[in-house]
Amino acid sequence: MRKIGVLTSGGDAPGMNAAVRAVTRAGISKGYEVIGIKRGFNGLINVEGKESRETMDAKIKELGVRDVSNIIHTGGTILYTARCLEFKEQHYISQAKIRCDELGLVGVVVIGGDGSFRGARDLSLEGVPCVGIPGTIDNDIYCTEYTIGYDTAMNTAMQMVDKLRDTAQSHDRCSVVEVMGRRAGWIALNVGLAVGAMAAITTEMPYDINEVADKIMKSKENGKQHFIIIVSEGVGDADGIAKKIEELTGIESRATILGHVQRGGSPTVRDRVNASKLGYNAVELLDEGKGNRVVAMKGGKVVDFDILEALSKKRKQFDKRLYDISRVISM
Ligand code: ADP
């Protein structure tokens, strides 16, 4: 029987399980046996001294229709995920190719961020066709307007900030909240608008703390008594920003770093549906004999690109209009 593999790699994201489920069931419906590979690319290699060859079989699991039951609504990934630094070395890429041949895999679906896509590219070049599915809460992959987990992460952050707002309101405070996004401010921008923040500070747009403080003071004169500032992880120093705001405005300010809570939880409708669409399309590509590609979303539709194009250094254009709208209507 023809076989395909599926793995999750890099940082986890809610909705990865929905993608694993879709890949498994699409594969089975097209006549494939589907092999789950555990802990990213680690599941395909054997690192001398780290573990023995005997454990190789424990690193894979055949996925039947019922093995992926009851996971569409869960965060995390049943296949586990991990970084695998060895995979940057040719020796281990060759080893992974041998392992895929041993397992009889005609292709592998790689769910992860752009680091994982580099691994998928290398394995494709080695002769194992791979298709990447964008899975990262940061939405920082150039070729796609959406990545699995992004919607859930935004909703989680929004709910958390709503809770902080209650307490900021009771105490007439300013709440400075750091949300995830090391290289991209998409979560900060959208959550900032969704919670009615005074400002969303991201790496993409320059900011002046004095301007932020002035805006707070103007709103205070206008009757506003509590304030929310969203800071993207890439900007960092939420504590320093809170201190500075307190110093400039005299309003008690507290910093909160939301952290990994944004990576967990039950995926939203959007993440479940998109993960299912992307998973199905990834299998379709492999079935058509196409590898070295990534599936992506454009205008709400699933499209696909050469992995090299997906890894291009070009940066996704920041949504300046949304940023401007958010600034204008927060007063
Ligand atoms: P993400 O996929 O979320 O961007 P990472 O950047 O940590 O996360 O990458 C995940 C994994 O992808 C790495 O641990 C490694 O196994 C693989 N990977 C990353 N960069 C490369 C590369 N240049 N060549 C081969 N594999 C890579």
mmCIF file of N, CA, C and O and ligand atoms in Angstrom, residues 9-12 40-42 82-89 93 111-122 135-136 140 183, ligand 1:
data_model
loop_
_atom_site.group_PDB
_atom_site.id
_atom_site.type_symbol
_atom_site.label_atom_id
_atom_site.label_comp_id
_atom_site.label_asym_id
_atom_site.label_seq_id
_atom_site.Cartn_x
_atom_site.Cartn_y
_atom_site.Cartn_z
ATOM 1 N N SER A 9 6.047 20.394 13.411
ATOM 2 C CA SER A 9 7.414 20.800 13.744
ATOM 3 C C SER A 9 7.452 22.258 14.178
ATOM 4 O O SER A 9 6.570 23.052 13.847
ATOM 5 N N GLY A 10 8.479 22.626 14.950
ATOM 6 C CA GLY A 10 8.614 24.012 15.419
ATOM 7 C C GLY A 10 7.633 24.280 16.557
ATOM 8 O O GLY A 10 7.253 23.369 17.292
ATOM 9 N N GLY A 11 7.210 25.526 16.701
ATOM 10 C CA GLY A 11 6.283 25.869 17.789
ATOM 11 C C GLY A 11 4.897 25.306 17.512
ATOM 12 O O GLY A 11 4.464 25.253 16.365
ATOM 13 N N ASP A 12 4.193 24.859 18.561
ATOM 14 C CA ASP A 12 2.854 24.310 18.311
ATOM 15 C C ASP A 12 1.839 25.446 18.132
ATOM 16 O O ASP A 12 2.116 26.606 18.450
ATOM 17 N N GLY A 40 8.451 16.225 15.234
ATOM 18 C CA GLY A 40 9.039 16.894 14.073
ATOM 19 C C GLY A 40 10.016 16.003 13.336
ATOM 20 O O GLY A 40 9.835 14.772 13.272
ATOM 21 N N PHE A 41 11.079 16.607 12.840
ATOM 22 C CA PHE A 41 12.051 15.841 12.052
ATOM 23 C C PHE A 41 12.835 14.854 12.911
ATOM 24 O O PHE A 41 13.465 13.943 12.392
ATOM 25 N N ASN A 42 12.777 15.025 14.245
ATOM 26 C CA ASN A 42 13.438 14.063 15.144
ATOM 27 C C ASN A 42 12.931 12.646 14.900
ATOM 28 O O ASN A 42 13.668 11.682 15.106
ATOM 29 N N ALA A 82 8.751 19.419 18.102
ATOM 30 C CA ALA A 82 10.045 19.752 18.705
ATOM 31 C C ALA A 82 10.903 20.433 17.662
ATOM 32 O O ALA A 82 10.648 20.330 16.468
ATOM 33 N N ARG A 83 11.900 21.116 18.134
ATOM 34 C CA ARG A 83 12.919 21.608 17.218
ATOM 35 C C ARG A 83 13.872 20.428 16.998
ATOM 36 O O ARG A 83 13.949 19.518 17.828
ATOM 37 N N CYS A 84 14.561 20.437 15.892
ATOM 38 C CA CYS A 84 15.515 19.365 15.599
ATOM 39 C C CYS A 84 16.685 20.025 14.909
ATOM 40 O O CYS A 84 16.732 20.139 13.689
ATOM 41 N N LEU A 85 17.618 20.524 15.720
ATOM 42 C CA LEU A 85 18.718 21.319 15.161
ATOM 43 C C LEU A 85 19.589 20.496 14.217
ATOM 44 O O LEU A 85 20.143 21.019 13.250
ATOM 45 N N GLU A 86 19.657 19.167 14.486
ATOM 46 C CA GLU A 86 20.483 18.298 13.620
ATOM 47 C C GLU A 86 20.020 18.355 12.171
ATOM 48 O O GLU A 86 20.793 18.111 11.253
ATOM 49 N N PHE A 87 18.749 18.686 11.977
ATOM 50 C CA PHE A 87 18.202 18.619 10.624
ATOM 51 C C PHE A 87 18.805 19.677 9.698
ATOM 52 O O PHE A 87 18.555 19.671 8.494
ATOM 53 N N LYS A 88 19.604 20.560 10.259
ATOM 54 C CA LYS A 88 20.284 21.538 9.391
ATOM 55 C C LYS A 88 21.547 20.925 8.789
ATOM 56 O O LYS A 88 22.205 21.545 7.969
ATOM 57 N N GLU A 89 21.886 19.702 9.231
ATOM 58 C CA GLU A 89 23.111 19.054 8.717
ATOM 59 C C GLU A 89 22.754 18.015 7.655
ATOM 60 O O GLU A 89 21.841 17.209 7.849
ATOM 61 N N ILE A 93 19.857 14.824 7.058
ATOM 62 C CA ILE A 93 18.847 14.882 5.987
ATOM 63 C C ILE A 93 18.929 13.583 5.163
ATOM 64 O O ILE A 93 17.904 12.979 4.829
ATOM 65 N N ILE A 111 3.814 20.183 8.909
ATOM 66 C CA ILE A 111 2.993 21.276 9.442
ATOM 67 C C ILE A 111 3.862 22.099 10.388
ATOM 68 O O ILE A 111 4.363 21.572 11.389
ATOM 69 N N GLY A 112 4.094 23.381 10.065
ATOM 70 C CA GLY A 112 4.950 24.198 10.919
ATOM 71 C C GLY A 112 5.180 25.571 10.321
ATOM 72 O O GLY A 112 4.484 25.981 9.389
ATOM 73 N N GLY A 113 6.180 26.250 10.838
ATOM 74 C CA GLY A 113 6.495 27.599 10.356
ATOM 75 C C GLY A 113 7.589 27.570 9.301
ATOM 76 O O GLY A 113 7.888 26.508 8.744
ATOM 77 N N ASP A 114 8.200 28.712 9.048
ATOM 78 C CA ASP A 114 9.141 28.733 7.922
ATOM 79 C C ASP A 114 10.427 27.962 8.197
ATOM 80 O O ASP A 114 11.077 27.500 7.267
ATOM 81 N N GLY A 115 10.802 27.797 9.483
ATOM 82 C CA GLY A 115 11.937 26.929 9.801
ATOM 83 C C GLY A 115 11.630 25.509 9.335
ATOM 84 O O GLY A 115 12.428 24.866 8.651
ATOM 85 N N SER A 116 10.440 25.058 9.643
ATOM 86 C CA SER A 116 10.025 23.702 9.255
ATOM 87 C C SER A 116 9.975 23.567 7.735
ATOM 88 O O SER A 116 10.278 22.499 7.184
ATOM 89 N N PHE A 117 9.600 24.655 7.054
ATOM 90 C CA PHE A 117 9.561 24.614 5.587
ATOM 91 C C PHE A 117 10.973 24.437 5.013
ATOM 92 O O PHE A 117 11.155 23.822 3.972
ATOM 93 N N ARG A 118 11.983 24.982 5.717
ATOM 94 C CA ARG A 118 13.369 24.786 5.256
ATOM 95 C C ARG A 118 13.728 23.309 5.333
ATOM 96 O O ARG A 118 14.349 22.762 4.426
ATOM 97 N N GLY A 119 13.305 22.668 6.414
ATOM 98 C CA GLY A 119 13.534 21.225 6.546
ATOM 99 C C GLY A 119 12.804 20.470 5.443
ATOM 100 O O GLY A 119 13.347 19.541 4.845
ATOM 101 N N ALA A 120 11.566 20.896 5.150
ATOM 102 C CA ALA A 120 10.763 20.240 4.108
ATOM 103 C C ALA A 120 11.430 20.414 2.737
ATOM 104 O O ALA A 120 11.459 19.482 1.927
ATOM 105 N N ARG A 121 11.979 21.605 2.524
ATOM 106 C CA ARG A 121 12.681 21.846 1.254
ATOM 107 C C ARG A 121 13.871 20.904 1.134
ATOM 108 O O ARG A 121 14.081 20.253 0.111
ATOM 109 N N ASP A 122 14.662 20.802 2.222
ATOM 110 C CA ASP A 122 15.863 19.968 2.183
ATOM 111 C C ASP A 122 15.508 18.498 1.950
ATOM 112 O O ASP A 122 16.174 17.807 1.190
ATOM 113 N N GLY A 135 1.674 26.496 9.899
ATOM 114 C CA GLY A 135 1.117 26.366 11.244
ATOM 115 C C GLY A 135 1.968 27.156 12.211
ATOM 116 O O GLY A 135 3.054 26.730 12.567
ATOM 117 N N THR A 136 1.528 28.325 12.556
ATOM 118 C CA THR A 136 2.212 29.160 13.545
ATOM 119 C C THR A 136 1.254 30.271 13.965
ATOM 120 O O THR A 136 0.544 30.814 13.118
ATOM 121 N N ASP A 140 3.348 34.933 10.387
ATOM 122 C CA ASP A 140 4.500 35.667 9.858
ATOM 123 C C ASP A 140 5.102 35.016 8.617
ATOM 124 O O ASP A 140 6.279 35.182 8.332
ATOM 125 N N ARG A 183 8.427 38.340 15.396
ATOM 126 C CA ARG A 183 8.857 39.024 14.167
ATOM 127 C C ARG A 183 7.711 39.727 13.466
ATOM 128 O O ARG A 183 7.901 40.332 12.421
HETATM 129 P P1 ADP B 1 9.128 27.119 12.873
HETATM 130 O O1 ADP B 1 8.908 25.993 11.928
HETATM 131 O O2 ADP B 1 7.986 27.314 13.807
HETATM 132 O O3 ADP B 1 9.613 28.360 12.161
HETATM 133 P P2 ADP B 1 11.877 26.610 13.766
HETATM 134 O O4 ADP B 1 12.460 27.785 13.077
HETATM 135 O O5 ADP B 1 12.331 26.315 15.150
HETATM 136 O O6 ADP B 1 10.276 26.681 13.883
HETATM 137 O O7 ADP B 1 12.163 25.332 12.868
HETATM 138 C C1 ADP B 1 11.623 24.083 13.201
HETATM 139 C C2 ADP B 1 12.534 22.985 12.752
HETATM 140 O O8 ADP B 1 12.664 23.014 11.319
HETATM 141 C C3 ADP B 1 13.969 23.047 13.231
HETATM 142 O O9 ADP B 1 14.139 22.613 14.544
HETATM 143 C C4 ADP B 1 14.642 22.115 12.241
HETATM 144 O O10 ADP B 1 14.315 20.772 12.515
HETATM 145 C C5 ADP B 1 13.954 22.515 10.962
HETATM 146 N N1 ADP B 1 14.746 23.562 10.299
HETATM 147 C C6 ADP B 1 14.812 24.875 10.602
HETATM 148 N N2 ADP B 1 15.694 25.528 9.799
HETATM 149 C C7 ADP B 1 16.199 24.599 8.972
HETATM 150 C C8 ADP B 1 17.157 24.626 7.916
HETATM 151 N N3 ADP B 1 17.778 25.744 7.548
HETATM 152 N N4 ADP B 1 17.424 23.456 7.289
HETATM 153 C C9 ADP B 1 16.808 22.314 7.650
HETATM 154 N N5 ADP B 1 15.907 22.224 8.645
HETATM 155 C C10 ADP B 1 15.600 23.335 9.298
#
